[in-house]
Short mmCIF file of C-alpha atoms in Angstrom, two decimals:
data_model
loop_
_atom_site.label_atom_id
_atom_site.label_comp_id
_atom_site.label_asym_id
_atom_site.label_seq_id
_atom_site.Cartn_x
_atom_site.Cartn_y
_atom_site.Cartn_z
CA MET K 55 138.14 58.08 143.04
CA GLU K 56 137.10 55.93 140.07
CA HIS K 57 137.72 52.21 140.57
CA GLU K 58 135.70 48.99 140.01
CA PHE K 59 134.40 48.95 143.49
CA LEU K 60 133.17 52.42 143.61
CA GLN K 61 129.42 51.56 143.59
CA LEU K 62 129.94 49.03 146.48
CA GLU K 63 131.98 51.66 148.41
CA LEU K 64 129.33 54.38 147.96
CA ILE K 65 126.68 51.85 149.22
CA LEU K 66 128.62 51.17 152.26
CA TRP K 67 129.25 54.78 153.08
CA ILE K 68 125.65 55.47 152.84
CA GLY K 69 125.23 52.65 155.27
CA VAL K 70 127.74 54.42 157.67
CA LEU K 71 125.70 57.46 157.44
CA ILE K 72 122.45 55.60 158.23
CA ILE K 73 123.98 53.80 161.16
CA VAL K 74 125.36 57.02 162.78
CA PHE K 75 122.14 58.84 162.23
CA LEU K 76 120.17 55.91 163.70
CA GLY K 77 122.61 55.91 166.69
CA PHE K 78 121.77 59.51 167.26
CA LEU K 79 117.88 58.82 167.05
CA VAL K 80 118.06 55.73 169.28
CA ILE K 81 120.21 57.28 172.02
CA TYR K 82 118.31 60.58 171.87
CA MET K 83 115.07 58.66 172.48
CA LYS K 84 116.66 56.83 175.39
CA TYR K 85 117.69 60.22 176.86
CA LYS K 86 114.20 61.41 176.53
CA SER K 87 113.05 58.81 178.78
CA ASP K 88 116.03 58.67 181.19
CA LYS K 89 117.06 62.35 181.19
CA THR K 90 120.66 61.72 182.02
CA LYS K 91 123.26 64.11 180.80
CA TYR K 92 125.61 61.18 179.99
CA LEU K 93 123.07 59.85 177.46
CA MET K 94 122.68 63.34 176.02
CA GLY K 95 126.38 63.62 175.49
CA ILE K 96 126.42 60.29 173.64
CA ALA K 97 123.47 61.40 171.41
CA LEU K 98 125.40 64.52 170.56
CA PHE K 99 128.52 62.50 169.77
CA PHE K 100 126.66 60.56 167.23
CA ALA K 101 124.89 63.83 165.84
CA LEU K 102 128.21 65.54 165.30
CA PHE K 103 129.79 62.51 163.73
CA PHE K 104 126.91 62.34 161.52
CA VAL K 105 127.41 65.86 160.25
CA ALA K 106 131.12 65.28 159.98
CA ARG K 107 130.48 62.25 157.79
CA ILE K 108 128.11 64.21 155.64
CA CYS K 109 130.91 66.75 155.05
CA SER K 110 133.41 64.08 154.10
CA PHE K 111 130.92 62.23 151.77
CA VAL K 112 129.90 65.31 149.83
CA ASN K 113 133.49 66.47 149.59
CA TYR K 114 134.97 63.32 148.30
CA TYR K 115 132.30 61.70 146.40
CA ILE K 116 130.34 64.69 144.95
CA LEU K 117 132.99 67.41 144.76
CA GLY K 118 136.09 65.29 144.07
CA PHE K 119 138.26 66.32 146.93
CA LYS K 120 141.61 64.49 146.76
CA GLY K 121 142.72 64.54 150.51
CA ASP K 122 145.30 67.08 150.60
CA ILE K 123 146.63 68.00 154.01
CA TYR K 124 147.53 71.65 153.31
CA LEU K 125 144.21 73.29 152.40
CA PHE K 126 144.89 77.10 152.61
CA ASP K 127 145.45 77.46 148.80
CA ASP K 128 142.03 75.66 148.20
CA LEU K 129 140.29 78.30 150.14
CA PHE K 130 140.79 80.58 147.15
CA VAL K 131 140.51 78.04 144.48
CA HIS K 132 138.12 75.46 145.86
CA PRO K 133 136.54 76.99 148.98
CA GLU K 134 134.04 74.25 149.24
CA TRP K 135 136.81 71.77 149.64
CA PHE K 136 138.40 73.66 152.41
CA TRP K 137 135.29 74.38 154.41
CA LEU K 138 133.81 70.82 154.09
CA GLN K 139 137.18 69.18 155.18
CA PHE K 140 137.61 71.82 157.86
CA GLY K 141 134.04 71.16 159.09
CA TYR K 142 134.72 67.34 158.91
CA ASN K 143 137.73 67.89 161.26
CA GLU K 144 135.94 70.24 163.64
CA PHE K 145 132.62 68.23 163.91
CA SER K 146 134.64 64.82 164.42
CA TYR K 147 136.83 66.16 167.29
CA GLY K 148 133.76 68.10 168.69
CA GLY K 149 131.93 64.87 168.99
CA ALA K 150 134.90 63.13 170.45
CA PHE K 151 135.33 66.04 172.96
CA ILE K 152 131.62 65.81 174.15
CA LEU K 153 131.85 62.02 174.66
CA TYR K 154 135.15 62.37 176.61
CA PHE K 155 133.79 65.17 178.66
CA VAL K 156 130.64 63.41 179.82
CA LEU K 157 132.68 60.25 180.59
CA GLU K 158 135.10 62.21 182.64
CA ARG K 159 132.29 64.25 184.28
CA TYR K 160 129.95 61.51 185.05
CA VAL K 161 131.60 58.16 184.84
CA ILE K 162 135.42 58.21 185.33
CA LYS K 163 137.44 60.71 187.20
CA THR K 164 140.45 61.50 185.07
CA LYS K 165 140.51 65.32 185.67
CA TYR K 166 139.47 65.89 182.08
CA PHE K 167 142.80 64.58 180.69
CA PHE K 168 141.28 63.12 177.59
CA SER K 169 138.93 66.11 176.93
CA VAL K 170 141.94 68.47 177.08
CA CYS K 171 143.99 66.29 174.64
CA THR K 172 141.02 66.29 172.23
CA VAL K 173 140.86 70.11 172.25
CA ILE K 174 144.78 70.17 171.66
CA ILE K 175 144.54 67.78 168.63
CA ALA K 176 141.62 69.61 167.23
CA VAL K 177 143.56 72.90 167.30
CA LEU K 178 146.71 71.32 165.90
CA SER K 179 144.94 69.51 163.08
CA SER K 180 143.05 72.77 162.16
CA LEU K 181 146.26 74.67 162.02
CA ASN K 182 147.64 71.99 159.65
CA TYR K 183 145.19 73.12 157.12
CA LEU K 184 146.23 76.78 157.45
CA ILE K 185 149.95 76.62 157.57
CA ILE K 186 152.74 75.11 155.36
CA MET K 187 154.77 73.62 158.27
CA ASP K 188 153.82 69.98 158.78
CA LEU K 189 152.56 69.49 162.51
CA THR K 190 152.17 65.77 162.05
CA THR K 191 154.95 64.80 164.47
CA ILE K 192 153.51 67.07 167.14
CA GLN K 193 149.95 65.68 166.55
CA VAL K 194 150.70 61.97 166.74
CA PRO K 195 151.06 61.70 170.59
CA PHE K 196 147.68 63.45 171.23
CA TYR K 197 146.08 61.69 168.31
CA LEU K 198 147.01 58.22 169.86
CA ILE K 199 145.73 59.33 173.20
CA VAL K 200 142.40 60.42 171.74
CA LEU K 201 142.18 57.45 169.51
CA LEU K 202 143.01 54.85 172.29
CA GLY K 203 141.47 56.73 175.10
CA LEU K 204 137.74 55.58 174.56
CA PRO K 205 138.20 51.97 174.10
CA SER K 206 140.70 52.03 177.14
CA ILE K 207 138.06 53.76 179.40
CA TYR K 208 135.46 51.33 178.72
CA LEU K 209 137.84 48.40 179.06
CA TYR K 210 138.79 49.78 182.34
CA LEU K 211 135.15 50.01 183.38
CA ALA K 212 134.58 46.43 182.15
CA ILE K 213 137.48 45.21 184.24
CA LYS K 214 136.67 47.23 187.38
CA SER K 215 132.80 46.54 187.23
CA SER K 216 130.53 43.44 187.28
CA GLY K 217 127.22 42.41 185.84
CA ASN K 218 125.47 44.53 183.27
CA ILE K 219 128.18 47.31 183.68
CA ARG K 220 130.86 44.95 182.79
CA LEU K 221 128.98 43.46 179.76
CA ASN K 222 127.79 46.89 178.35
CA SER K 223 131.32 48.31 178.82
CA SER K 224 132.85 45.38 177.07
CA ILE K 225 130.33 45.60 174.13
CA ILE K 226 130.99 49.41 173.63
CA CYS K 227 134.85 48.81 173.95
CA ILE K 228 134.72 46.17 171.15
CA GLY K 229 132.36 48.43 169.05
CA ILE K 230 134.55 51.49 169.46
CA LEU K 231 137.69 49.38 168.48
CA ILE K 232 136.19 48.09 165.33
CA TYR K 233 134.85 51.48 164.36
CA GLU K 234 138.22 53.13 164.85
CA ILE K 235 139.91 50.43 162.74
CA GLY K 236 137.36 51.41 159.92
CA MET K 237 138.06 55.10 160.44
CA ALA K 238 141.90 54.41 160.27
CA LEU K 239 141.54 52.56 157.18
CA SER K 240 139.30 55.31 155.63
CA ILE K 241 141.75 58.22 156.13
CA PRO K 242 142.65 59.23 152.58
CA GLU K 243 146.17 60.43 153.64
CA ALA K 244 146.87 57.09 155.21
CA GLN K 245 145.47 55.28 152.24
CA MET K 246 147.99 57.14 149.95
CA LEU K 247 150.88 57.00 152.17
CA LEU K 248 150.64 53.75 154.16
CA TRP K 249 147.99 51.32 153.40
CA SER K 250 148.48 51.21 149.59
CA ASN K 251 152.00 50.08 150.20
CA PHE K 252 151.11 46.68 151.67
CA MET K 253 147.43 45.95 151.01
CA PRO K 254 145.12 45.86 147.85
CA CYS K 255 142.89 48.83 147.51
CA LEU K 256 139.90 46.66 147.91
CA VAL K 257 140.75 46.01 151.56
CA TYR K 258 140.80 49.48 152.78
CA GLU K 259 138.25 51.05 150.47
CA ILE K 260 135.72 48.39 151.42
CA CYS K 261 136.74 47.41 154.83
CA GLY K 262 136.93 51.07 156.04
CA PRO K 263 133.10 51.71 155.78
CA LEU K 264 132.25 48.07 156.52
CA PHE K 265 134.10 48.09 159.91
CA GLN K 266 132.43 51.40 160.80
CA ILE K 267 128.98 49.93 160.03
CA ILE K 268 129.78 46.74 162.13
CA GLY K 269 131.51 48.96 164.88
CA GLY K 270 128.69 51.43 164.94
CA ILE K 271 125.99 48.65 165.43
CA ILE K 272 127.88 47.16 168.28
CA MET K 273 128.36 50.46 169.93
CA ILE K 274 124.79 51.49 169.63
CA ASN K 275 123.84 48.14 171.11
CA GLY K 276 126.13 48.72 174.09
CA PHE K 277 124.90 52.31 174.75
CA VAL K 278 121.26 51.34 174.56
CA ARG K 279 121.75 48.70 177.25
CA ILE K 280 122.93 51.38 179.63
CA LYS K 281 120.72 51.72 182.75
#
């Protein structure tokens, strides 16, 4: 974890935590006035992502977790590594599930396809921490569906709608895409196995949280404009 950009990286990750927490507060206050279940779902999405990011921040920057995929051995040697990473996994997919659920319940009728895929990938990724057999190949299709589903839904809404709905959906779509690029750059396993092979560490270690800050701000702006 030690490198010359560590201090900047820490500042940016603290910025990510602040933006995600502000997202929860802003959307929750809007829900208090509008009382729509869709907004409550968005607020819970930000709240669970904030808890997930706290778990990850503490694990990597305070406890020195190295990003192993198979964690069952750590349950007995470093139980804090296991539970914080397991919590990060569950809270992240929990937030994604809630957002998909309210979208598919109140906005777009896709028979809960994306919600079910989120549950499946959450279960598979949890199992990957507990068993030696690598489930990555099985996870990839569901992971891509969950990853690309949110921007695709809002892009569809932007194309099919007009006026404020089109504008807000476009803003949210762009924000989610930027945020997800930041998340992809920040995955430790991807950094070790993929990104480090063709880009300097500065790119993914700094741009990862930076893109999440930018994407988060854009997302919040789009969600706040919802009427």
